[in-house]
Short mmCIF file of C-alpha atoms and ligand atoms in Angstrom, two decimals:
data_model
loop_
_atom_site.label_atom_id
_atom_site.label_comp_id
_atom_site.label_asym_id
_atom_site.label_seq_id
_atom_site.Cartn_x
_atom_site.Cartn_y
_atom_site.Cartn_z
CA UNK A 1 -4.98 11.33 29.21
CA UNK A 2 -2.60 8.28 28.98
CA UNK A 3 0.18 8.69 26.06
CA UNK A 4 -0.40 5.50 23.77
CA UNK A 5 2.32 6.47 21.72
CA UNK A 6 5.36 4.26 20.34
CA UNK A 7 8.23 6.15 20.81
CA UNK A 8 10.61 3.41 21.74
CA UNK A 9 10.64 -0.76 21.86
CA UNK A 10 12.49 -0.18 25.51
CA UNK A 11 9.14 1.07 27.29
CA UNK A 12 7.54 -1.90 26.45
CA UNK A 13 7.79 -4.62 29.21
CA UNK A 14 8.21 -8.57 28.24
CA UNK A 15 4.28 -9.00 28.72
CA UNK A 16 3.10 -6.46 26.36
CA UNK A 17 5.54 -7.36 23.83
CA UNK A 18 4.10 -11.05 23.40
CA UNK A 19 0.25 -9.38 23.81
CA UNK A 20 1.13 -7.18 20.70
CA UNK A 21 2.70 -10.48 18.98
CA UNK A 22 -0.48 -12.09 19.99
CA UNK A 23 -2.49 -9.22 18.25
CA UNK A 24 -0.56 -9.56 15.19
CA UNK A 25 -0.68 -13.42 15.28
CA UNK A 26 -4.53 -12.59 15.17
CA UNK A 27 -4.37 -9.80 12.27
CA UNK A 28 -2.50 -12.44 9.83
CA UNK A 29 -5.34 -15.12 10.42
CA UNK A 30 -7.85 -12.16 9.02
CA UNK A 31 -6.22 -9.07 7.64
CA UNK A 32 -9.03 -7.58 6.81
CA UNK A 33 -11.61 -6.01 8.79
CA UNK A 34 -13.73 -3.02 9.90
CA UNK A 35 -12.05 -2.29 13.43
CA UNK A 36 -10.65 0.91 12.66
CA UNK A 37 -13.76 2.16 10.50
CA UNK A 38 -14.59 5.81 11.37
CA UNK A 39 -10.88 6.30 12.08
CA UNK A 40 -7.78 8.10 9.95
CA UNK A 41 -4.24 7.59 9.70
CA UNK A 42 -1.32 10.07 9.06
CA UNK A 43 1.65 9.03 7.74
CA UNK A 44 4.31 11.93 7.53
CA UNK A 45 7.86 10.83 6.06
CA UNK A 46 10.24 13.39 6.25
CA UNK A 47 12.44 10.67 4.93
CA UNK A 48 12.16 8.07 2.08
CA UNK A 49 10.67 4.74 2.94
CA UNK A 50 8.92 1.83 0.86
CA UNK A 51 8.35 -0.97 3.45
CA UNK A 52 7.47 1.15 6.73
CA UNK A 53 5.23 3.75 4.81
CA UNK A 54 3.32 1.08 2.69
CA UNK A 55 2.74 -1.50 5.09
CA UNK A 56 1.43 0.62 7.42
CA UNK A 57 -0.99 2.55 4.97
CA UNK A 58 -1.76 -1.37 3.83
CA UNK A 59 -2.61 -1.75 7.16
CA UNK A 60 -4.74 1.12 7.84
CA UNK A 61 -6.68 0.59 4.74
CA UNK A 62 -7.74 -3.23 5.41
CA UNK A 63 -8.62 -2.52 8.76
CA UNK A 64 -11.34 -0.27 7.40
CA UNK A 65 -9.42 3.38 8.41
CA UNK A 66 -8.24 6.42 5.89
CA UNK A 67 -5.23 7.75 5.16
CA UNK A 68 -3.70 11.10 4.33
CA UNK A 69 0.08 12.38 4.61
CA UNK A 70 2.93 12.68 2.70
CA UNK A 71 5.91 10.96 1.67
CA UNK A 72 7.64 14.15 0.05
CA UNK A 73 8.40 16.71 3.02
CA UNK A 74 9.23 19.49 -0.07
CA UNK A 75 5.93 19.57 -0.90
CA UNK A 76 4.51 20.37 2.34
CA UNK A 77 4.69 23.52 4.51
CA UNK A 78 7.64 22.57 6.17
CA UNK A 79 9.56 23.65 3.35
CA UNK A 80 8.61 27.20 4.25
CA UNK A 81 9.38 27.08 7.35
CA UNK A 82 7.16 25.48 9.38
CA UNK A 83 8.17 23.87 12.19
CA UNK A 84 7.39 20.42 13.45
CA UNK A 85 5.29 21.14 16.29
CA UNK A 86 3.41 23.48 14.49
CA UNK A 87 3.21 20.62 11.58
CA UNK A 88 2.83 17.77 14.26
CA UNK A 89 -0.48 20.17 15.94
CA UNK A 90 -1.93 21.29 12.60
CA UNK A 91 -2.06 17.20 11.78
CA UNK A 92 -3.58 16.07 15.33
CA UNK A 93 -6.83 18.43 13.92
CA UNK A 94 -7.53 15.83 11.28
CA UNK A 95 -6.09 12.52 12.23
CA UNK A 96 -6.57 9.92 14.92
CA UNK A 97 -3.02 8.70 14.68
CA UNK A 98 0.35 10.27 13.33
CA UNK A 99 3.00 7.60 11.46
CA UNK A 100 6.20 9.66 11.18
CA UNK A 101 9.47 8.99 10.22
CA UNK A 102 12.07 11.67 10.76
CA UNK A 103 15.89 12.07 10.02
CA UNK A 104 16.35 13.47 13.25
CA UNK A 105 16.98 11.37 16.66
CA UNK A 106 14.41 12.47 19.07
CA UNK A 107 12.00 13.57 16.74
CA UNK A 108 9.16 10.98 17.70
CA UNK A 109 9.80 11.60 21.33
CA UNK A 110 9.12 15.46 21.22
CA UNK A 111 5.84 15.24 19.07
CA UNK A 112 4.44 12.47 21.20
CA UNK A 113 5.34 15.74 23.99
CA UNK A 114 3.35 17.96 21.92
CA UNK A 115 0.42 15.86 20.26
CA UNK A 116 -2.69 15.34 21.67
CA UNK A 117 -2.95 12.11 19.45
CA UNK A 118 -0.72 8.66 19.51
CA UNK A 119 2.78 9.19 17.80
CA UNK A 120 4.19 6.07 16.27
CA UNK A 121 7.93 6.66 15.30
CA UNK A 122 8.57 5.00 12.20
CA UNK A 123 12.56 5.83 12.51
CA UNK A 124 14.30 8.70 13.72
CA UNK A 125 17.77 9.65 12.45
CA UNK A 126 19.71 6.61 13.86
CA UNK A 127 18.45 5.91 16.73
CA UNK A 128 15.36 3.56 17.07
CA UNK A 129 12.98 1.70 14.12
CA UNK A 130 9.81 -0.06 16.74
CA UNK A 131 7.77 -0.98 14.61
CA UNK A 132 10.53 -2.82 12.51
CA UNK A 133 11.56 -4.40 15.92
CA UNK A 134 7.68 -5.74 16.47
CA UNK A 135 7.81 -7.36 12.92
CA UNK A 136 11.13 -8.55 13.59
CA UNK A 137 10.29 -10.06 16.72
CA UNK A 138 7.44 -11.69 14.97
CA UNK A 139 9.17 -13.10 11.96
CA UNK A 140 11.85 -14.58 15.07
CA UNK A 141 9.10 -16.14 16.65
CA UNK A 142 7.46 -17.89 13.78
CA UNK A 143 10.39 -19.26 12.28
CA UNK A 144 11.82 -20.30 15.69
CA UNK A 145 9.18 -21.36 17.27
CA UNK A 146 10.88 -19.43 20.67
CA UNK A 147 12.39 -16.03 21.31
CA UNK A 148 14.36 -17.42 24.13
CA UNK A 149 17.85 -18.22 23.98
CA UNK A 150 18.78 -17.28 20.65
CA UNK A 151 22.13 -16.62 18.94
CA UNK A 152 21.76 -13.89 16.69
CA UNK A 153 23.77 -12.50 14.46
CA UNK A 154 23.89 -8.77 13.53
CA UNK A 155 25.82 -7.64 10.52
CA UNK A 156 26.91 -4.55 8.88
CA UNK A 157 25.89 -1.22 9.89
CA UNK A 158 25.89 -1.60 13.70
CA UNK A 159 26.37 1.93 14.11
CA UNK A 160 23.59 3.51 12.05
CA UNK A 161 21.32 0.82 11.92
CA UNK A 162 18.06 1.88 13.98
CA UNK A 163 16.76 -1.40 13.40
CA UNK A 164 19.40 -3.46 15.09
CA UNK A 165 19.33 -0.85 18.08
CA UNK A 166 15.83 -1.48 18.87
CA UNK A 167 16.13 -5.65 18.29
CA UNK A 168 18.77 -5.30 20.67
CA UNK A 169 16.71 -3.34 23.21
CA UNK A 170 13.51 -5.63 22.74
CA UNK A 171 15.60 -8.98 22.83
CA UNK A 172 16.41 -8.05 26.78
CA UNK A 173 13.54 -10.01 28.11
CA UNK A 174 14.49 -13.41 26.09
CA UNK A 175 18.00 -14.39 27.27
CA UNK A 176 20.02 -13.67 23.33
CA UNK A 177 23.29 -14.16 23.00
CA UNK A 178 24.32 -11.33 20.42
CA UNK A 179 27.27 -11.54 17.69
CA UNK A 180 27.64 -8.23 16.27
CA UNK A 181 30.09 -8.73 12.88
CA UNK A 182 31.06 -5.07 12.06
CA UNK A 183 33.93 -3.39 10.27
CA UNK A 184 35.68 -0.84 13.31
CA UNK A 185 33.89 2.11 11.71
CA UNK A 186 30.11 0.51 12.29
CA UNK A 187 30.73 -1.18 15.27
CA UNK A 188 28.10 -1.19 18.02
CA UNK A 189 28.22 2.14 19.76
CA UNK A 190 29.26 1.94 23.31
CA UNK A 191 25.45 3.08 24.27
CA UNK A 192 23.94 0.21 23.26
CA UNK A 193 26.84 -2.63 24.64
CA UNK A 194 26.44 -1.09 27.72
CA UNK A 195 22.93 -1.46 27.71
CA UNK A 196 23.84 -5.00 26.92
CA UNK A 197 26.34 -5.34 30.07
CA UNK A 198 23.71 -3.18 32.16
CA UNK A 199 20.64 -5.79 31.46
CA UNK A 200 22.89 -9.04 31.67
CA UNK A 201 22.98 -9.26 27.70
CA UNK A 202 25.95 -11.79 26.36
CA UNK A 203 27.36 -10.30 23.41
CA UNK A 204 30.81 -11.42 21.22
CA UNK A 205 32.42 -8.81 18.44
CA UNK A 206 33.91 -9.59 15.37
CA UNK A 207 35.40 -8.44 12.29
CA UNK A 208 35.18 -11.35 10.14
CA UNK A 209 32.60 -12.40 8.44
CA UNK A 210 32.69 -15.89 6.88
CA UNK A 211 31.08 -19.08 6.92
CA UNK A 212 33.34 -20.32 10.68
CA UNK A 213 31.90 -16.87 12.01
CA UNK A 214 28.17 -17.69 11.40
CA UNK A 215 27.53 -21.46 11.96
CA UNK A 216 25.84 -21.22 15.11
CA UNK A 217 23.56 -18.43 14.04
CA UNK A 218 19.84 -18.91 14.46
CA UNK A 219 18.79 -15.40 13.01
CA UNK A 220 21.53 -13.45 10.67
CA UNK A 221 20.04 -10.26 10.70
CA UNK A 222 21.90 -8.31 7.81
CA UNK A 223 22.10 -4.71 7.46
CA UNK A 224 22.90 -2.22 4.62
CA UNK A 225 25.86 0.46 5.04
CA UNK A 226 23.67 3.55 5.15
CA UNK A 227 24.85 5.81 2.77
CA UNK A 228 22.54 8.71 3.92
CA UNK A 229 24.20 9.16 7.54
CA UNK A 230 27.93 8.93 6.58
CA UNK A 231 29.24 12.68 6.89
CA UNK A 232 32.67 11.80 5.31
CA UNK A 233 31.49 9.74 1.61
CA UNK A 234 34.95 8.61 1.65
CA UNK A 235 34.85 6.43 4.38
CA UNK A 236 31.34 4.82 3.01
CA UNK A 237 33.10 3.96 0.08
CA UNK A 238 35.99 2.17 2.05
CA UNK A 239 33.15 -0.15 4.17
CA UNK A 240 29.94 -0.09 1.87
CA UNK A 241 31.41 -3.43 -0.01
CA UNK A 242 32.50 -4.90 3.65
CA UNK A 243 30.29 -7.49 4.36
CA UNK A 244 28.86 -9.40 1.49
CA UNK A 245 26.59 -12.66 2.59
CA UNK A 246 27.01 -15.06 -0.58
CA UNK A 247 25.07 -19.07 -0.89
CA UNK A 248 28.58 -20.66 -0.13
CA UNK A 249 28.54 -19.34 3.21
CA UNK A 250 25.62 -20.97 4.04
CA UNK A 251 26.92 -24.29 3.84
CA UNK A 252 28.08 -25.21 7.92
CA UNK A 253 24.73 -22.96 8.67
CA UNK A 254 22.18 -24.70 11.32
CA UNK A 255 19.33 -25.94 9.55
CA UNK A 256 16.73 -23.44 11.85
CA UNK A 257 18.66 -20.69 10.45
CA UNK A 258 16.59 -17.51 8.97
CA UNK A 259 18.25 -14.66 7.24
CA UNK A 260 16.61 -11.71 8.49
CA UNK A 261 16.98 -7.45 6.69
CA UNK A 262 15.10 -4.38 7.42
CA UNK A 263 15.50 -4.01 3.80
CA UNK A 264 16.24 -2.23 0.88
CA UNK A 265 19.30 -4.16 0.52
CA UNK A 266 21.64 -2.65 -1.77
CA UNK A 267 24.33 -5.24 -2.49
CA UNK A 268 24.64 -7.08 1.37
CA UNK A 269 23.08 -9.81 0.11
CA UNK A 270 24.04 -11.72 -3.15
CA UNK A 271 20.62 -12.29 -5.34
CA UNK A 272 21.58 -16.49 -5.04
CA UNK A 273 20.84 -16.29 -1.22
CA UNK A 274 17.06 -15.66 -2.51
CA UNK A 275 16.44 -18.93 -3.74
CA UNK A 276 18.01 -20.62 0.10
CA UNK A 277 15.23 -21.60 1.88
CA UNK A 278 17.31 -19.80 5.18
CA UNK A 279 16.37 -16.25 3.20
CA UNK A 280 13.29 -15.04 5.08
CA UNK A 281 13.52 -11.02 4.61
CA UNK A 282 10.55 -11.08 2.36
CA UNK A 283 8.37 -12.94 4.42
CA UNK A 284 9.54 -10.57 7.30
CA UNK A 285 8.38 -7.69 5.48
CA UNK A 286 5.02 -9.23 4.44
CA UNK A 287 4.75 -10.02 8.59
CA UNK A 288 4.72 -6.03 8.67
CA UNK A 289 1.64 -5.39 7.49
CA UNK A 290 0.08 -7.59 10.82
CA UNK A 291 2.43 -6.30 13.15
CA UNK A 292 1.67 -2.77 11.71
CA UNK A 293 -2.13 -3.59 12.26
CA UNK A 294 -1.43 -4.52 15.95
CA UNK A 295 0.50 -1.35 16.22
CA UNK A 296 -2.70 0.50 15.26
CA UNK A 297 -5.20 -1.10 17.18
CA UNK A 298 -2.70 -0.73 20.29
CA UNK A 299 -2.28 2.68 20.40
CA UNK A 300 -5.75 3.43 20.05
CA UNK A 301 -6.40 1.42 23.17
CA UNK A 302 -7.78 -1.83 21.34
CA UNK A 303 -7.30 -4.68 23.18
CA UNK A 304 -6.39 -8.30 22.44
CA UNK A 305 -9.91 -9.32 23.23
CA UNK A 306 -11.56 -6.84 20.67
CA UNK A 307 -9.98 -7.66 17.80
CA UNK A 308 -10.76 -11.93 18.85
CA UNK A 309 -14.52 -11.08 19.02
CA UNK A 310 -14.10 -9.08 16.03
CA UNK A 311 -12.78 -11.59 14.48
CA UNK A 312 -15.82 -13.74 14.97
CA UNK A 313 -17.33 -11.11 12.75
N1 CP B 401 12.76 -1.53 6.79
C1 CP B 401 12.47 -0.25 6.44
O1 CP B 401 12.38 0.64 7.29
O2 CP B 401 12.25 -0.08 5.10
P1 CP B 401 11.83 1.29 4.44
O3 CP B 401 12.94 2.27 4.65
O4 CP B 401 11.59 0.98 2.98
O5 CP B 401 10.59 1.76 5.13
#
Protein backbone atom coordinates (compact mmCIF):
# COMPACT_ATOMS: atom_id res chain seq x y z
CA UNK A 1 0.00 0.00 0.00
CA UNK A 2 1.23 3.58 -0.88
CA UNK A 3 2.92 5.46 2.29
CA UNK A 4 0.77 8.78 2.64
CA UNK A 5 2.84 9.84 5.31
CA UNK A 6 4.53 13.42 5.93
CA UNK A 7 7.80 12.79 6.89
CA UNK A 8 9.50 15.65 5.16
CA UNK A 9 8.41 19.09 3.06
CA UNK A 10 11.42 17.91 0.49
CA UNK A 11 9.30 14.86 -0.99
CA UNK A 12 6.76 17.03 -1.94
CA UNK A 13 7.12 18.32 -5.58
CA UNK A 14 6.09 22.15 -6.57
CA UNK A 15 2.57 20.78 -7.83
CA UNK A 16 1.45 19.11 -4.77
CA UNK A 17 2.59 21.80 -2.62
CA UNK A 18 0.12 24.48 -4.25
CA UNK A 19 -2.76 21.41 -4.42
CA UNK A 20 -2.37 21.14 -0.54
CA UNK A 21 -2.42 25.17 -0.39
CA UNK A 22 -5.41 24.86 -2.54
CA UNK A 23 -6.99 22.36 0.01
CA UNK A 24 -6.33 24.59 2.80
CA UNK A 25 -7.49 27.72 0.86
CA UNK A 26 -10.77 25.56 0.73
CA UNK A 27 -10.79 24.43 4.60
CA UNK A 28 -10.62 28.31 5.73
CA UNK A 29 -13.74 29.19 3.49
CA UNK A 30 -15.64 26.28 5.71
CA UNK A 31 -13.76 24.89 8.65
CA UNK A 32 -16.15 22.86 9.62
CA UNK A 33 -17.40 19.77 8.25
CA UNK A 34 -18.14 16.01 8.39
CA UNK A 35 -15.27 14.70 5.95
CA UNK A 36 -13.37 12.88 8.38
CA UNK A 37 -16.53 11.46 10.34
CA UNK A 38 -15.98 7.75 11.21
CA UNK A 39 -12.26 8.53 11.43
CA UNK A 40 -9.64 9.08 14.62
CA UNK A 41 -6.67 11.00 15.17
CA UNK A 42 -3.55 10.33 17.38
CA UNK A 43 -1.57 12.88 18.49
CA UNK A 44 1.57 11.60 20.49
CA UNK A 45 4.01 14.49 21.80
CA UNK A 46 6.94 13.22 23.24
CA UNK A 47 7.74 16.86 23.44
CA UNK A 48 5.85 20.02 24.60
CA UNK A 49 3.85 21.88 22.03
CA UNK A 50 0.79 24.42 22.15
CA UNK A 51 0.32 25.52 18.48
CA UNK A 52 1.18 22.13 16.53
CA UNK A 53 -0.74 19.83 19.06
CA UNK A 54 -3.90 22.12 19.31
CA UNK A 55 -4.37 23.11 15.91
CA UNK A 56 -4.21 19.93 14.70
CA UNK A 57 -6.66 18.31 17.36
CA UNK A 58 -8.80 21.72 16.34
CA UNK A 59 -8.61 20.40 13.14
CA UNK A 60 -9.52 16.91 13.59
CA UNK A 61 -12.42 17.79 15.70
CA UNK A 62 -14.23 20.30 13.12
CA UNK A 63 -13.74 18.06 10.42
CA UNK A 64 -16.02 15.64 12.24
CA UNK A 65 -12.94 12.96 13.43
CA UNK A 66 -11.84 11.87 17.25
CA UNK A 67 -8.98 12.24 19.00
CA UNK A 68 -6.94 10.37 21.56
CA UNK A 69 -3.08 10.69 22.55
CA UNK A 70 -1.02 12.31 24.80
CA UNK A 71 0.86 15.31 25.34
CA UNK A 72 2.79 13.97 28.54
CA UNK A 73 5.14 10.98 27.33
CA UNK A 74 5.68 10.20 31.46
CA UNK A 75 2.45 9.16 31.68
CA UNK A 76 2.43 6.66 29.04
CA UNK A 77 4.16 3.27 28.71
CA UNK A 78 7.11 4.58 27.30
CA UNK A 79 8.23 5.53 30.56
CA UNK A 80 8.65 1.86 31.33
CA UNK A 81 10.31 1.06 28.72
CA UNK A 82 8.51 0.72 25.84
CA UNK A 83 9.89 1.36 22.81
CA UNK A 84 8.63 3.44 19.94
CA UNK A 85 7.84 0.91 17.50
CA UNK A 86 6.21 -1.07 19.87
CA UNK A 87 4.30 2.36 20.98
CA UNK A 88 4.03 3.54 17.24
CA UNK A 89 2.25 -0.42 16.42
CA UNK A 90 0.17 -0.63 19.60
CA UNK A 91 -1.36 3.05 18.32
CA UNK A 92 -1.90 2.01 14.48
CA UNK A 93 -4.64 -0.69 16.30
CA UNK A 94 -6.85 2.22 17.22
CA UNK A 95 -6.16 5.18 15.05
CA UNK A 96 -6.45 6.11 11.40
CA UNK A 97 -3.65 8.62 11.60
CA UNK A 98 -0.60 9.17 14.05
CA UNK A 99 0.46 13.16 14.82
CA UNK A 100 3.84 12.82 16.56
CA UNK A 101 6.29 15.04 17.59
CA UNK A 102 9.57 13.62 18.82
CA UNK A 103 12.89 15.08 20.27
CA UNK A 104 14.74 12.84 18.22
CA UNK A 105 15.82 13.51 14.38
CA UNK A 106 14.59 10.64 12.42
CA UNK A 107 11.96 9.68 14.57
CA UNK A 108 8.98 10.35 12.03
CA UNK A 109 10.90 8.67 9.31
CA UNK A 110 11.32 5.23 11.14
CA UNK A 111 7.61 4.96 12.36
CA UNK A 112 6.25 5.89 8.98
CA UNK A 113 8.88 2.43 8.28
CA UNK A 114 7.03 0.61 10.81
CA UNK A 115 3.26 1.84 10.76
CA UNK A 116 0.75 0.50 8.79
CA UNK A 117 -1.10 3.95 9.12
CA UNK A 118 -0.02 7.68 7.77
CA UNK A 119 2.74 9.28 10.07
CA UNK A 120 2.66 13.03 10.12
CA UNK A 121 5.90 14.39 11.84
CA UNK A 122 5.01 17.23 13.82
CA UNK A 123 8.96 17.99 14.59
CA UNK A 124 11.71 15.82 15.20
CA UNK A 125 14.70 16.89 17.32
CA UNK A 126 16.07 19.63 14.96
CA UNK A 127 15.66 18.61 11.94
CA UNK A 128 12.32 19.22 10.02
CA UNK A 129 8.71 20.97 11.29
CA UNK A 130 6.20 20.17 7.68
CA UNK A 131 3.40 20.97 8.75
CA UNK A 132 4.71 24.39 10.12
CA UNK A 133 6.30 24.79 6.59
CA UNK A 134 2.60 24.16 4.85
CA UNK A 135 1.12 26.95 7.16
CA UNK A 136 4.01 28.98 6.55
CA UNK A 137 3.84 28.69 2.98
CA UNK A 138 0.24 29.61 3.25
CA UNK A 139 0.45 32.63 5.46
CA UNK A 140 3.47 33.72 2.49
CA UNK A 141 1.05 33.32 -0.06
CA UNK A 142 -1.84 35.24 1.32
CA UNK A 143 -0.05 38.12 2.42
CA UNK A 144 2.05 38.22 -0.78
CA UNK A 145 -0.12 37.45 -3.08
CA UNK A 146 3.05 35.19 -4.82
CA UNK A 147 5.57 32.71 -3.50
CA UNK A 148 7.87 33.55 -6.28
CA UNK A 149 10.76 35.64 -5.98
CA UNK A 150 10.79 36.52 -2.50
CA UNK A 151 13.45 37.96 -0.17
CA UNK A 152 13.15 36.42 3.02
CA UNK A 153 14.64 36.92 5.93
CA UNK A 154 15.48 34.22 8.54
CA UNK A 155 16.56 35.21 11.98
CA UNK A 156 17.88 33.71 15.06
CA UNK A 157 18.21 30.13 15.62
CA UNK A 158 19.34 28.97 12.15
CA UNK A 159 20.88 26.06 13.57
CA UNK A 160 18.14 24.45 15.66
CA UNK A 161 15.29 25.85 14.12
CA UNK A 162 13.30 22.88 12.32
CA UNK A 163 11.03 25.33 11.04
CA UNK A 164 13.40 27.42 9.02
CA UNK A 165 15.02 24.06 7.68
CA UNK A 166 11.93 22.90 6.13
CA UNK A 167 10.86 26.72 4.68
CA UNK A 168 14.11 26.54 3.22
CA UNK A 169 13.61 23.11 1.63
CA UNK A 170 9.93 23.93 0.44
CA UNK A 171 10.92 27.51 -0.91
CA UNK A 172 13.18 25.52 -3.75
CA UNK A 173 10.47 25.51 -6.30
CA UNK A 174 9.74 29.50 -6.03
CA UNK A 175 13.02 31.24 -6.96
CA UNK A 176 13.77 32.96 -2.89
CA UNK A 177 16.49 34.80 -2.31
CA UNK A 178 17.38 33.84 1.44
CA UNK A 179 19.11 36.24 4.16
CA UNK A 180 19.90 34.18 7.04
CA UNK A 181 20.89 36.89 10.11
CA UNK A 182 22.52 34.54 12.73
CA UNK A 183 25.00 34.97 15.55
CA UNK A 184 28.28 32.36 14.42
CA UNK A 185 26.96 29.82 16.93
CA UNK A 186 23.28 29.43 15.05
CA UNK A 187 24.34 29.92 11.78
CA UNK A 188 22.84 27.82 8.97
CA UNK A 189 24.44 24.43 9.09
CA UNK A 190 26.47 23.62 6.09
CA UNK A 191 23.64 20.79 5.21
CA UNK A 192 21.15 22.98 4.45
CA UNK A 193 23.44 25.95 2.37
CA UNK A 194 24.50 23.31 0.38
CA UNK A 195 21.21 22.24 -0.34
CA UNK A 196 20.80 25.85 -1.22
CA UNK A 197 23.99 25.89 -3.70
CA UNK A 198 22.88 22.25 -4.89
CA UNK A 199 19.15 23.49 -6.02
CA UNK A 200 20.35 27.00 -7.40
CA UNK A 201 19.09 28.76 -4.07
CA UNK A 202 20.64 32.56 -3.65
CA UNK A 203 21.38 33.02 -0.15
CA UNK A 204 23.48 36.16 1.75
CA UNK A 205 24.77 35.70 5.66
CA UNK A 206 24.91 38.13 8.17
CA UNK A 207 25.59 38.96 11.62
CA UNK A 208 23.88 42.14 12.04
CA UNK A 209 20.71 42.66 12.60
CA UNK A 210 19.32 46.21 12.28
CA UNK A 211 16.98 48.21 10.46
CA UNK A 212 19.90 48.68 6.99
CA UNK A 213 19.98 44.71 7.26
CA UNK A 214 16.18 44.17 6.79
CA UNK A 215 14.74 46.83 4.40
CA UNK A 216 14.29 44.75 1.53
CA UNK A 217 12.66 41.93 3.42
CA UNK A 218 9.30 40.71 2.23
CA UNK A 219 8.85 37.93 4.99
CA UNK A 220 11.12 38.30 8.39
CA UNK A 221 10.67 35.04 9.65
CA UNK A 222 11.96 35.28 13.37
CA UNK A 223 13.02 32.49 15.43
CA UNK A 224 13.53 31.84 19.21
CA UNK A 225 17.08 30.62 20.61
CA UNK A 226 16.00 27.13 21.64
CA UNK A 227 16.92 26.64 24.97
CA UNK A 228 16.01 22.87 24.99
CA UNK A 229 18.81 21.74 22.35
CA UNK A 230 21.80 23.78 23.67
CA UNK A 231 24.14 21.05 25.41
CA UNK A 232 26.48 23.75 26.90
CA UNK A 233 23.65 26.44 28.92
CA UNK A 234 26.48 28.73 28.89
CA UNK A 235 26.66 29.45 25.48
CA UNK A 236 22.60 29.93 25.32
CA UNK A 237 23.01 32.48 27.73
CA UNK A 238 25.76 34.34 25.64
CA UNK A 239 23.23 34.34 22.23
CA UNK A 240 19.60 33.91 23.74
CA UNK A 241 19.40 38.01 23.99
CA UNK A 242 21.16 38.23 20.30
CA UNK A 243 18.66 39.25 18.10
CA UNK A 244 15.92 41.39 19.43
CA UNK A 245 13.31 42.77 16.55
CA UNK A 246 12.00 46.18 18.20
CA UNK A 247 9.03 48.87 16.24
CA UNK A 248 12.01 51.28 15.38
CA UNK A 249 13.42 48.87 13.13
CA UNK A 250 10.59 48.75 11.16
CA UNK A 251 10.78 52.10 9.96
CA UNK A 252 12.89 51.74 6.18
CA UNK A 253 10.73 48.26 6.07
CA UNK A 254 8.79 47.67 2.55
CA UNK A 255 5.30 48.26 3.01
CA UNK A 256 4.38 44.27 1.81
CA UNK A 257 6.44 43.28 4.65
CA UNK A 258 4.97 40.39 7.11
CA UNK A 259 6.71 39.35 10.24
CA UNK A 260 6.45 35.76 10.31
CA UNK A 261 7.38 33.06 13.97
CA UNK A 262 6.77 29.48 14.50
CA UNK A 263 6.07 30.73 17.87
CA UNK A 264 6.29 30.68 21.36
CA UNK A 265 8.41 33.64 21.24
CA UNK A 266 10.21 34.19 24.31
CA UNK A 267 11.68 37.69 24.13
CA UNK A 268 12.70 37.84 19.97
CA UNK A 269 10.12 39.99 19.49
CA UNK A 270 9.41 43.22 21.54
CA UNK A 271 5.46 43.20 22.61
CA UNK A 272 5.25 46.96 20.50
CA UNK A 273 5.87 45.01 17.18
CA UNK A 274 2.20 43.51 17.98
CA UNK A 275 0.35 46.46 17.38
CA UNK A 276 2.53 46.99 13.51
CA UNK A 277 0.32 46.02 11.05
CA UNK A 278 3.76 44.06 9.40
CA UNK A 279 3.26 41.50 12.67
CA UNK A 280 1.42 38.55 11.13
CA UNK A 281 2.59 35.47 13.50
CA UNK A 282 -0.84 35.22 14.93
CA UNK A 283 -2.66 35.12 11.91
CA UNK A 284 -0.02 32.49 10.75
CA UNK A 285 -0.85 30.34 13.52
CA UNK A 286 -4.65 30.70 13.13
CA UNK A 287 -3.78 29.64 9.13
CA UNK A 288 -2.68 26.27 10.97
CA UNK A 289 -5.67 24.98 11.80
CA UNK A 290 -6.62 24.91 7.62
CA UNK A 291 -3.38 23.85 6.61
CA UNK A 292 -3.55 21.17 9.42
CA UNK A 293 -7.04 20.15 7.94
CA UNK A 294 -5.47 19.76 4.42
CA UNK A 295 -2.76 17.77 6.01
CA UNK A 296 -5.45 15.35 7.22
CA UNK A 297 -7.54 14.95 4.40
CA UNK A 298 -4.17 14.42 2.29
CA UNK A 299 -2.81 11.69 3.90
CA UNK A 300 -5.85 9.84 4.00
CA UNK A 301 -5.99 10.04 0.24
CA UNK A 302 -8.74 12.92 0.04
CA UNK A 303 -8.49 14.76 -2.84
CA UNK A 304 -8.91 18.43 -3.78
CA UNK A 305 -12.13 17.58 -5.52
CA UNK A 306 -13.76 15.86 -2.39
CA UNK A 307 -13.48 18.28 -0.05
CA UNK A 308 -15.04 21.11 -3.13
CA UNK A 309 -18.14 18.86 -3.47
CA UNK A 310 -18.18 18.53 0.13
CA UNK A 311 -18.19 21.74 0.48
CA UNK A 312 -21.37 22.14 -1.46
CA UNK A 313 -22.72 20.22 1.47
N1 LIG B 1 5.24 26.42 16.04
C1 LIG B 1 5.22 25.39 16.91
O1 LIG B 1 5.66 24.27 16.59
O2 LIG B 1 4.64 25.67 18.11
P1 LIG B 1 4.42 24.62 19.27
O3 LIG B 1 5.77 24.17 19.73
O4 LIG B 1 3.65 25.36 20.34
O5 LIG B 1 3.66 23.47 18.70
Amino acid sequence: MENRSLVTIAEHSKEKILYMLEMAKEFEKKPNRKILDGKVVATLFFEPSTRTRLSFETAANRLGARVIGFSDPKATSSSKGETLKDTIMMVSNYADIIVMRHHLEGAARYASEVAPIPIVNAGDGANQHPSQTMLDLYSILKTQGTLDNLNIYMVGDLKYGRTVHSLLMAMRHFNPTFHFIAPDELKMPDEYKDYCKKNNIKYVEHTDFNEETIKDADILYMTRVQRERFTDLMEYERVKDAYILRYDMLRLTKSNLRILHPLPRVNEISYDVDESPKAYYFQQALNGLYARQAILCDVLGITLDDIIEDGKK
